[in-house]
Amino acid sequence: MDLPAVLRRRPPHHQGLLQHLGAVPPARRTKGDPVIRVLLADDEAMIRAGVRAILAADPGIEVVAEAADGREAVDGVLAHRPDVALLDIRMPRLDGLAAADELRRAAPATGIVMLTTFGEDEYIVRALSGGAGGFLLKSGDPHELIAGVRAVAGGAAYLSPKVAHRVITELRGGRMSQEVRARRRTAALTPRERQVLGLVGAGLSNAEIAQRLHVVEGTVKAYVSAVLTRLEVKNRVQAAIVAYEAGLVEGTGRGTGGEAGAAGAGPDPSGPAARP
């Protein structure tokens, strides 16, 4: 059985891009045009094979590496330095959103495109505020995949039409703007600092955070001080508001279980920012 026939037997939520593998005519490549190098990350081998087949219809796009989880994706990007990283959102070890956030700092020259089944507002906001240049749905047209890769490789942005419609609708209602602003404020924090900020937002004391993270209380004080400085807020209450709006508090979206990372030490909090 050929690959397209196999993929058409996948469950309905995988159909869309993959069910139209034969519908993408070969593209013409102008001599001298640089080939767009792509890393493809998805935890399902059949999905990777299908997406690779779609991209192969464009001679100006080459999949140079594949990954089955987010950690492999980050390592692959650092090793191959592709023009575009095409990431699924839900992957083991490190999800696509966390991988994109890490790559934004470690490999800023690589454009990020999220390719996923999930188009919820939370994922859209996290992806775009985290530095992704494209957001594509697996239920979309295969031409969107090629167009999205080309757009992001060229420094532009690309959203699936359904995603673009939702973003416009939400922005008109003002519901996404508050969270987007909050996420922009927290984008400069390290993963560990965001984790600490989420726990501050949940109302935990320094001692409770230290117990949760298995570190000494002095280390937590340094993290909190660094967070307050970077967010340019005066105290824990203001920091907690930012954490809640950004979805860093458990139960509000992102949660606090992000990838742990090193944070720069700062002086112990004092004045209104201090909490025993």
PDB file of C-alpha atoms in Angstrom:
ATOM      1  CA  MET A   1       0.000   0.000   0.000  1.00  0.00           C
ATOM      2  CA  ASP A   2       1.414   3.393  -0.900  1.00  0.00           C
ATOM      3  CA  LEU A   3       2.009   6.066   1.727  1.00  0.00           C
ATOM      4  CA  PRO A   4      -0.983   8.305   0.870  1.00  0.00           C
ATOM      5  CA  ALA A   5      -3.343   5.330   1.181  1.00  0.00           C
ATOM      6  CA  VAL A   6      -1.902   4.451   4.582  1.00  0.00           C
ATOM      7  CA  LEU A   7      -2.226   8.001   5.833  1.00  0.00           C
ATOM      8  CA  ARG A   8      -5.829   8.257   4.688  1.00  0.00           C
ATOM      9  CA  ARG A   9      -6.604   5.510   7.193  1.00  0.00           C
ATOM     10  CA  ARG A  10      -5.489   7.707  10.091  1.00  0.00           C
ATOM     11  CA  PRO A  11      -8.189   8.990  12.489  1.00  0.00           C
ATOM     12  CA  PRO A  12     -10.153  12.056  11.315  1.00  0.00           C
ATOM     13  CA  HIS A  13      -8.134  14.555  13.404  1.00  0.00           C
ATOM     14  CA  HIS A  14      -5.053  13.722  11.323  1.00  0.00           C
ATOM     15  CA  GLN A  15      -6.830  14.286   8.036  1.00  0.00           C
ATOM     16  CA  GLY A  16      -6.611  17.534   6.138  1.00  0.00           C
ATOM     17  CA  LEU A  17      -3.017  18.172   5.185  1.00  0.00           C
ATOM     18  CA  LEU A  18      -2.285  14.467   4.991  1.00  0.00           C
ATOM     19  CA  GLN A  19      -5.372  13.342   3.098  1.00  0.00           C
ATOM     20  CA  HIS A  20      -4.417  15.572   0.166  1.00  0.00           C
ATOM     21  CA  LEU A  21      -0.871  14.350  -0.389  1.00  0.00           C
ATOM     22  CA  GLY A  22      -1.462  13.856  -4.082  1.00  0.00           C
ATOM     23  CA  ALA A  23      -3.151  17.219  -4.510  1.00  0.00           C
ATOM     24  CA  VAL A  24       0.007  19.323  -4.389  1.00  0.00           C
ATOM     25  CA  PRO A  25       1.464  19.782  -7.875  1.00  0.00           C
ATOM     26  CA  PRO A  26       5.253  19.933  -8.131  1.00  0.00           C
ATOM     27  CA  ALA A  27       6.484  23.493  -7.767  1.00  0.00           C
ATOM     28  CA  ARG A  28       8.949  25.103 -10.094  1.00  0.00           C
ATOM     29  CA  ARG A  29      12.226  26.262  -8.663  1.00  0.00           C
ATOM     30  CA  THR A  30      14.112  29.117 -10.240  1.00  0.00           C
ATOM     31  CA  LYS A  31      17.776  28.366 -10.783  1.00  0.00           C
ATOM     32  CA  GLY A  32      19.871  30.027  -8.129  1.00  0.00           C
ATOM     33  CA  ASP A  33      17.136  30.164  -5.490  1.00  0.00           C
ATOM     34  CA  PRO A  34      18.466  28.893  -2.147  1.00  0.00           C
ATOM     35  CA  VAL A  35      16.914  25.702  -0.820  1.00  0.00           C
ATOM     36  CA  ILE A  36      14.902  26.170   2.383  1.00  0.00           C
ATOM     37  CA  ARG A  37      16.217  23.711   4.964  1.00  0.00           C
ATOM     38  CA  VAL A  38      13.590  22.353   7.362  1.00  0.00           C
ATOM     39  CA  LEU A  39      13.650  20.344  10.574  1.00  0.00           C
ATOM     40  CA  LEU A  40      10.422  18.401  11.146  1.00  0.00           C
ATOM     41  CA  ALA A  41       9.356  17.385  14.660  1.00  0.00           C
ATOM     42  CA  ASP A  42       6.335  15.197  15.446  1.00  0.00           C
ATOM     43  CA  ASP A  43       6.036  12.214  17.757  1.00  0.00           C
ATOM     44  CA  GLU A  44       4.156  10.177  15.119  1.00  0.00           C
ATOM     45  CA  ALA A  45       6.338   8.682  12.382  1.00  0.00           C
ATOM     46  CA  MET A  46       3.453   8.492   9.897  1.00  0.00           C
ATOM     47  CA  ILE A  47       2.709  12.186  10.319  1.00  0.00           C
ATOM     48  CA  ARG A  48       6.358  13.037   9.745  1.00  0.00           C
ATOM     49  CA  ALA A  49       6.381  10.888   6.618  1.00  0.00           C
ATOM     50  CA  GLY A  50       3.241  12.568   5.311  1.00  0.00           C
ATOM     51  CA  VAL A  51       4.478  16.096   5.953  1.00  0.00           C
ATOM     52  CA  ARG A  52       7.821  15.242   4.371  1.00  0.00           C
ATOM     53  CA  ALA A  53       5.979  13.974   1.282  1.00  0.00           C
ATOM     54  CA  ILE A  54       4.004  17.225   1.019  1.00  0.00           C
ATOM     55  CA  LEU A  55       7.127  19.356   1.344  1.00  0.00           C
ATOM     56  CA  ALA A  56       8.884  17.196  -1.251  1.00  0.00           C
ATOM     57  CA  ALA A  57       6.426  18.569  -3.836  1.00  0.00           C
ATOM     58  CA  ASP A  58       8.375  21.828  -3.623  1.00  0.00           C
ATOM     59  CA  PRO A  59      11.943  21.370  -4.931  1.00  0.00           C
ATOM     60  CA  GLY A  60      12.952  24.509  -3.059  1.00  0.00           C
ATOM     61  CA  ILE A  61      12.290  22.883   0.330  1.00  0.00           C
ATOM     62  CA  GLU A  62      14.392  20.128   1.869  1.00  0.00           C
ATOM     63  CA  VAL A  63      13.773  18.300   5.152  1.00  0.00           C
ATOM     64  CA  VAL A  64      17.273  17.958   6.574  1.00  0.00           C
ATOM     65  CA  ALA A  65      16.384  16.388   9.923  1.00  0.00           C
ATOM     66  CA  GLU A  66      13.501  14.862  11.873  1.00  0.00           C
ATOM     67  CA  ALA A  67      12.741  14.612  15.578  1.00  0.00           C
ATOM     68  CA  ALA A  68      10.265  12.545  17.585  1.00  0.00           C
ATOM     69  CA  ASP A  69      10.117  14.862  20.609  1.00  0.00           C
ATOM     70  CA  GLY A  70      10.847  18.426  21.610  1.00  0.00           C
ATOM     71  CA  ARG A  71      14.263  17.729  23.105  1.00  0.00           C
ATOM     72  CA  GLU A  72      15.382  16.015  19.904  1.00  0.00           C
ATOM     73  CA  ALA A  73      14.022  18.998  17.985  1.00  0.00           C
ATOM     74  CA  VAL A  74      16.122  21.483  19.957  1.00  0.00           C
ATOM     75  CA  ASP A  75      19.239  19.338  19.607  1.00  0.00           C
ATOM     76  CA  GLY A  76      18.550  18.863  15.892  1.00  0.00           C
ATOM     77  CA  VAL A  77      18.170  22.581  15.252  1.00  0.00           C
ATOM     78  CA  LEU A  78      21.416  23.326  17.070  1.00  0.00           C
ATOM     79  CA  ALA A  79      23.183  20.622  15.055  1.00  0.00           C
ATOM     80  CA  HIS A  80      21.761  21.373  11.586  1.00  0.00           C
ATOM     81  CA  ARG A  81      20.833  25.080  11.847  1.00  0.00           C
ATOM     82  CA  PRO A  82      17.814  24.790   9.501  1.00  0.00           C
ATOM     83  CA  ASP A  83      15.986  27.810   8.116  1.00  0.00           C
ATOM     84  CA  VAL A  84      12.689  26.606   9.587  1.00  0.00           C
ATOM     85  CA  ALA A  85      11.734  24.268  12.434  1.00  0.00           C
ATOM     86  CA  LEU A  86       8.289  22.732  11.938  1.00  0.00           C
ATOM     87  CA  LEU A  87       7.075  21.652  15.392  1.00  0.00           C
ATOM     88  CA  ASP A  88       4.077  19.717  16.666  1.00  0.00           C
ATOM     89  CA  ILE A  89       2.740  21.072  19.958  1.00  0.00           C
ATOM     90  CA  ARG A  90       2.138  17.906  21.964  1.00  0.00           C
ATOM     91  CA  MET A  91       5.335  15.871  22.083  1.00  0.00           C
ATOM     92  CA  PRO A  92       7.040  13.868  24.852  1.00  0.00           C
ATOM     93  CA  ARG A  93       9.984  15.067  26.956  1.00  0.00           C
ATOM     94  CA  LEU A  94       9.597  18.686  25.838  1.00  0.00           C
ATOM     95  CA  ASP A  95       6.459  19.984  24.136  1.00  0.00           C
ATOM     96  CA  GLY A  96       6.627  22.056  20.972  1.00  0.00           C
ATOM     97  CA  LEU A  97       5.826  25.330  22.712  1.00  0.00           C
ATOM     98  CA  ALA A  98       8.624  24.880  25.247  1.00  0.00           C
ATOM     99  CA  ALA A  99      10.974  23.829  22.440  1.00  0.00           C
ATOM    100  CA  ALA A 100      10.060  26.948  20.460  1.00  0.00           C
ATOM    101  CA  ASP A 101      10.707  29.111  23.508  1.00  0.00           C
ATOM    102  CA  GLU A 102      14.132  27.546  23.969  1.00  0.00           C
ATOM    103  CA  LEU A 103      14.995  27.868  20.281  1.00  0.00           C
ATOM    104  CA  ARG A 104      14.012  31.529  20.260  1.00  0.00           C
ATOM    105  CA  ARG A 105      17.009  32.158  22.503  1.00  0.00           C
ATOM    106  CA  ALA A 106      19.420  29.452  21.329  1.00  0.00           C
ATOM    107  CA  ALA A 107      18.819  29.626  17.551  1.00  0.00           C
ATOM    108  CA  PRO A 108      17.193  32.970  16.686  1.00  0.00           C
ATOM    109  CA  ALA A 109      18.036  32.599  12.981  1.00  0.00           C
ATOM    110  CA  THR A 110      15.735  29.571  12.679  1.00  0.00           C
ATOM    111  CA  GLY A 111      12.100  30.412  12.004  1.00  0.00           C
ATOM    112  CA  ILE A 112       9.505  28.496  14.017  1.00  0.00           C
ATOM    113  CA  VAL A 113       6.261  27.114  12.575  1.00  0.00           C
ATOM    114  CA  MET A 114       3.817  25.242  14.795  1.00  0.00           C
ATOM    115  CA  LEU A 115       1.940  22.433  13.014  1.00  0.00           C
ATOM    116  CA  THR A 116      -0.759  20.979  15.215  1.00  0.00           C
ATOM    117  CA  THR A 117      -4.223  19.543  15.589  1.00  0.00           C
ATOM    118  CA  PHE A 118      -4.945  21.958  18.422  1.00  0.00           C
ATOM    119  CA  GLY A 119      -6.112  25.492  17.634  1.00  0.00           C
ATOM    120  CA  GLU A 120      -7.208  26.613  21.088  1.00  0.00           C
ATOM    121  CA  ASP A 121      -6.598  30.245  22.017  1.00  0.00           C
ATOM    122  CA  GLU A 122      -4.103  29.229  24.708  1.00  0.00           C
ATOM    123  CA  TYR A 123      -1.852  27.486  22.191  1.00  0.00           C
ATOM    124  CA  ILE A 124      -2.120  30.307  19.659  1.00  0.00           C
ATOM    125  CA  VAL A 125      -1.197  32.957  22.231  1.00  0.00           C
ATOM    126  CA  ARG A 126       1.656  30.933  23.687  1.00  0.00           C
ATOM    127  CA  ALA A 127       3.084  30.109  20.266  1.00  0.00           C
ATOM    128  CA  LEU A 128       2.945  33.606  18.826  1.00  0.00           C
ATOM    129  CA  SER A 129       4.059  35.406  21.989  1.00  0.00           C
ATOM    130  CA  GLY A 130       6.840  32.833  22.354  1.00  0.00           C
ATOM    131  CA  GLY A 131       8.352  33.724  18.996  1.00  0.00           C
ATOM    132  CA  ALA A 132       6.704  31.376  16.490  1.00  0.00           C
ATOM    133  CA  GLY A 133       6.339  32.920  13.053  1.00  0.00           C
ATOM    134  CA  GLY A 134       3.687  30.502  11.839  1.00  0.00           C
ATOM    135  CA  PHE A 135       0.767  28.502  13.203  1.00  0.00           C
ATOM    136  CA  LEU A 136      -0.686  25.800  10.939  1.00  0.00           C
ATOM    137  CA  LEU A 137      -3.421  23.254  11.531  1.00  0.00           C
ATOM    138  CA  LYS A 138      -3.078  19.646  10.417  1.00  0.00           C
ATOM    139  CA  SER A 139      -6.677  19.865   9.232  1.00  0.00           C
ATOM    140  CA  GLY A 140      -5.686  22.596   6.763  1.00  0.00           C
ATOM    141  CA  ASP A 141      -4.902  22.506   3.073  1.00  0.00           C
ATOM    142  CA  PRO A 142      -1.459  21.125   2.132  1.00  0.00           C
ATOM    143  CA  HIS A 143      -0.704  24.293   0.186  1.00  0.00           C
ATOM    144  CA  GLU A 144      -0.833  26.131   3.523  1.00  0.00           C
ATOM    145  CA  LEU A 145       2.066  24.012   4.752  1.00  0.00           C
ATOM    146  CA  ILE A 146       4.325  24.966   1.859  1.00  0.00           C
ATOM    147  CA  ALA A 147       3.207  28.599   1.940  1.00  0.00           C
ATOM    148  CA  GLY A 148       3.800  28.778   5.691  1.00  0.00           C
ATOM    149  CA  VAL A 149       7.302  27.336   5.490  1.00  0.00           C
ATOM    150  CA  ARG A 150       8.221  29.704   2.659  1.00  0.00           C
ATOM    151  CA  ALA A 151       6.772  32.741   4.426  1.00  0.00           C
ATOM    152  CA  VAL A 152       8.560  32.124   7.717  1.00  0.00           C
ATOM    153  CA  ALA A 153      11.822  31.272   5.949  1.00  0.00           C
ATOM    154  CA  GLY A 154      11.574  34.674   4.281  1.00  0.00           C
ATOM    155  CA  GLY A 155      11.130  36.464   7.586  1.00  0.00           C
ATOM    156  CA  ALA A 156       7.353  36.902   7.320  1.00  0.00           C
ATOM    157  CA  ALA A 157       4.547  35.384   9.399  1.00  0.00           C
ATOM    158  CA  TYR A 158       1.872  32.914   8.351  1.00  0.00           C
ATOM    159  CA  LEU A 159      -1.314  31.721  10.039  1.00  0.00           C
ATOM    160  CA  SER A 160      -3.786  29.149   8.790  1.00  0.00           C
ATOM    161  CA  PRO A 161      -6.944  30.995   7.675  1.00  0.00           C
ATOM    162  CA  LYS A 162      -8.952  29.458  10.528  1.00  0.00           C
ATOM    163  CA  VAL A 163      -6.353  30.572  13.053  1.00  0.00           C
ATOM    164  CA  ALA A 164      -6.143  34.061  11.553  1.00  0.00           C
ATOM    165  CA  HIS A 165      -9.919  34.407  11.817  1.00  0.00           C
ATOM    166  CA  ARG A 166      -9.856  33.438  15.497  1.00  0.00           C
ATOM    167  CA  VAL A 167      -7.026  35.846  16.265  1.00  0.00           C
ATOM    168  CA  ILE A 168      -8.836  38.725  14.565  1.00  0.00           C
ATOM    169  CA  THR A 169     -12.078  37.892  16.364  1.00  0.00           C
ATOM    170  CA  GLU A 170     -10.372  37.692  19.754  1.00  0.00           C
ATOM    171  CA  LEU A 171      -8.377  40.881  19.248  1.00  0.00           C
ATOM    172  CA  ARG A 172     -11.536  42.723  18.299  1.00  0.00           C
ATOM    173  CA  GLY A 173     -13.058  41.601  21.570  1.00  0.00           C
ATOM    174  CA  GLY A 174      -9.907  42.481  23.507  1.00  0.00           C
ATOM    175  CA  ARG A 175      -9.804  39.081  25.200  1.00  0.00           C
ATOM    176  CA  MET A 176      -6.390  38.039  23.941  1.00  0.00           C
ATOM    177  CA  SER A 177      -4.600  41.364  24.229  1.00  0.00           C
ATOM    178  CA  GLN A 178      -4.201  41.281  28.024  1.00  0.00           C
ATOM    179  CA  GLU A 179      -2.636  37.836  28.004  1.00  0.00           C
ATOM    180  CA  VAL A 180      -0.431  38.695  25.031  1.00  0.00           C
ATOM    181  CA  ARG A 181       0.913  41.765  26.840  1.00  0.00           C
ATOM    182  CA  ALA A 182       1.562  39.756  29.989  1.00  0.00           C
ATOM    183  CA  ARG A 183       3.364  37.023  28.057  1.00  0.00           C
ATOM    184  CA  ARG A 184       5.538  39.594  26.344  1.00  0.00           C
ATOM    185  CA  ARG A 185       6.568  40.879  29.761  1.00  0.00           C
ATOM    186  CA  THR A 186       7.566  37.387  30.890  1.00  0.00           C
ATOM    187  CA  ALA A 187       9.289  36.394  27.639  1.00  0.00           C
ATOM    188  CA  ALA A 188      12.685  37.618  28.875  1.00  0.00           C
ATOM    189  CA  LEU A 189      12.545  35.442  31.999  1.00  0.00           C
ATOM    190  CA  THR A 190      14.379  32.146  32.132  1.00  0.00           C
ATOM    191  CA  PRO A 191      12.272  28.964  32.417  1.00  0.00           C
ATOM    192  CA  ARG A 192      13.160  28.707  36.128  1.00  0.00           C
ATOM    193  CA  GLU A 193      12.217  32.342  36.747  1.00  0.00           C
ATOM    194  CA  ARG A 194       8.853  31.764  35.052  1.00  0.00           C
ATOM    195  CA  GLN A 195       8.362  28.710  37.243  1.00  0.00           C
ATOM    196  CA  VAL A 196       9.085  30.756  40.370  1.00  0.00           C
ATOM    197  CA  LEU A 197       6.797  33.544  39.135  1.00  0.00           C
ATOM    198  CA  GLY A 198       3.979  31.039  38.685  1.00  0.00           C
ATOM    199  CA  LEU A 199       4.411  29.800  42.241  1.00  0.00           C
ATOM    200  CA  VAL A 200       4.433  33.383  43.536  1.00  0.00           C
ATOM    201  CA  GLY A 201       1.188  33.899  41.638  1.00  0.00           C
ATOM    202  CA  ALA A 202      -0.232  30.805  43.318  1.00  0.00           C
ATOM    203  CA  GLY A 203       0.384  32.461  46.696  1.00  0.00           C
ATOM    204  CA  LEU A 204       3.312  30.340  47.896  1.00  0.00           C
ATOM    205  CA  SER A 205       5.842  31.825  50.316  1.00  0.00           C
ATOM    206  CA  ASN A 206       9.585  31.701  49.662  1.00  0.00           C
ATOM    207  CA  ALA A 207       9.886  28.759  52.038  1.00  0.00           C
ATOM    208  CA  GLU A 208       7.083  26.878  50.277  1.00  0.00           C
ATOM    209  CA  ILE A 209       8.609  27.569  46.861  1.00  0.00           C
ATOM    210  CA  ALA A 210      11.996  26.360  48.118  1.00  0.00           C
ATOM    211  CA  GLN A 211      10.396  23.130  49.322  1.00  0.00           C
ATOM    212  CA  ARG A 212       8.562  22.668  46.014  1.00  0.00           C
ATOM    213  CA  LEU A 213      11.700  23.231  43.916  1.00  0.00           C
ATOM    214  CA  HIS A 214      14.106  21.436  46.288  1.00  0.00           C
ATOM    215  CA  VAL A 215      16.376  24.463  46.703  1.00  0.00           C
ATOM    216  CA  VAL A 216      17.367  26.627  49.677  1.00  0.00           C
ATOM    217  CA  GLU A 217      15.227  29.625  50.576  1.00  0.00           C
ATOM    218  CA  GLY A 218      18.036  32.056  49.774  1.00  0.00           C
ATOM    219  CA  THR A 219      18.041  30.834  46.186  1.00  0.00           C
ATOM    220  CA  VAL A 220      14.321  31.487  45.917  1.00  0.00           C
ATOM    221  CA  LYS A 221      14.807  35.014  47.261  1.00  0.00           C
ATOM    222  CA  ALA A 222      17.385  35.627  44.540  1.00  0.00           C
ATOM    223  CA  TYR A 223      14.985  34.328  41.871  1.00  0.00           C
ATOM    224  CA  VAL A 224      12.134  36.470  43.179  1.00  0.00           C
ATOM    225  CA  SER A 225      14.345  39.547  43.264  1.00  0.00           C
ATOM    226  CA  ALA A 226      15.469  38.940  39.682  1.00  0.00           C
ATOM    227  CA  VAL A 227      11.861  38.463  38.553  1.00  0.00           C
ATOM    228  CA  LEU A 228      10.681  41.676  40.213  1.00  0.00           C
ATOM    229  CA  THR A 229      13.523  43.589  38.584  1.00  0.00           C
ATOM    230  CA  ARG A 230      12.942  42.177  35.098  1.00  0.00           C
ATOM    231  CA  LEU A 231       9.193  42.713  35.247  1.00  0.00           C
ATOM    232  CA  GLU A 232       9.716  46.209  36.674  1.00  0.00           C
ATOM    233  CA  VAL A 233       7.159  45.628  39.426  1.00  0.00           C
ATOM    234  CA  LYS A 234       7.376  46.805  43.027  1.00  0.00           C
ATOM    235  CA  ASN A 235       6.179  43.788  44.969  1.00  0.00           C
ATOM    236  CA  ARG A 236       4.929  40.217  44.919  1.00  0.00           C
ATOM    237  CA  VAL A 237       1.323  41.270  44.485  1.00  0.00           C
ATOM    238  CA  GLN A 238       2.061  43.024  41.209  1.00  0.00           C
ATOM    239  CA  ALA A 239       4.192  40.069  40.115  1.00  0.00           C
ATOM    240  CA  ALA A 240       1.344  37.685  40.964  1.00  0.00           C
ATOM    241  CA  ILE A 241      -1.030  39.684  38.753  1.00  0.00           C
ATOM    242  CA  VAL A 242       1.388  39.376  35.822  1.00  0.00           C
ATOM    243  CA  ALA A 243       1.754  35.639  36.490  1.00  0.00           C
ATOM    244  CA  TYR A 244      -2.013  35.148  36.455  1.00  0.00           C
ATOM    245  CA  GLU A 245      -2.546  37.205  33.294  1.00  0.00           C
ATOM    246  CA  ALA A 246       0.265  35.337  31.527  1.00  0.00           C
ATOM    247  CA  GLY A 247      -1.250  31.963  32.433  1.00  0.00           C
ATOM    248  CA  LEU A 248       1.729  30.895  34.543  1.00  0.00           C
ATOM    249  CA  VAL A 249      -0.386  29.936  37.565  1.00  0.00           C
ATOM    250  CA  GLU A 250      -1.594  26.339  37.696  1.00  0.00           C
ATOM    251  CA  GLY A 251      -5.157  26.125  36.449  1.00  0.00           C
ATOM    252  CA  THR A 252      -4.940  29.305  34.336  1.00  0.00           C
ATOM    253  CA  GLY A 253      -3.298  27.827  31.255  1.00  0.00           C
ATOM    254  CA  ARG A 254       0.412  27.285  31.140  1.00  0.00           C
ATOM    255  CA  GLY A 255       1.001  26.037  34.676  1.00  0.00           C
ATOM    256  CA  THR A 256       4.271  26.184  36.586  1.00  0.00           C
ATOM    257  CA  GLY A 257       5.922  22.960  35.575  1.00  0.00           C
ATOM    258  CA  GLY A 258       8.084  24.433  32.837  1.00  0.00           C
ATOM    259  CA  GLU A 259      11.594  23.360  31.972  1.00  0.00           C
ATOM    260  CA  ALA A 260      13.930  24.281  34.778  1.00  0.00           C
ATOM    261  CA  GLY A 261      16.827  26.528  33.879  1.00  0.00           C
ATOM    262  CA  ALA A 262      19.424  28.704  35.476  1.00  0.00           C
ATOM    263  CA  ALA A 263      18.477  32.154  36.627  1.00  0.00           C
ATOM    264  CA  GLY A 264      20.773  35.000  37.404  1.00  0.00           C
ATOM    265  CA  ALA A 265      21.110  35.703  41.093  1.00  0.00           C
ATOM    266  CA  GLY A 266      20.052  39.033  42.457  1.00  0.00           C
ATOM    267  CA  PRO A 267      19.959  40.687  45.863  1.00  0.00           C
ATOM    268  CA  ASP A 268      17.484  39.523  48.465  1.00  0.00           C
ATOM    269  CA  PRO A 269      14.104  41.248  48.125  1.00  0.00           C
ATOM    270  CA  SER A 270      13.509  44.093  50.524  1.00  0.00           C
ATOM    271  CA  GLY A 271      10.808  46.581  51.397  1.00  0.00           C
ATOM    272  CA  PRO A 272       7.344  45.863  49.998  1.00  0.00           C
ATOM    273  CA  ALA A 273       8.685  43.031  47.825  1.00  0.00           C
ATOM    274  CA  ALA A 274       9.876  40.997  50.797  1.00  0.00           C
ATOM    275  CA  ARG A 275       7.873  38.182  52.255  1.00  0.00           C
ATOM    276  CA  PRO A 276       9.044  36.021  55.165  1.00  0.00           C
TER     277      PRO A 276
END
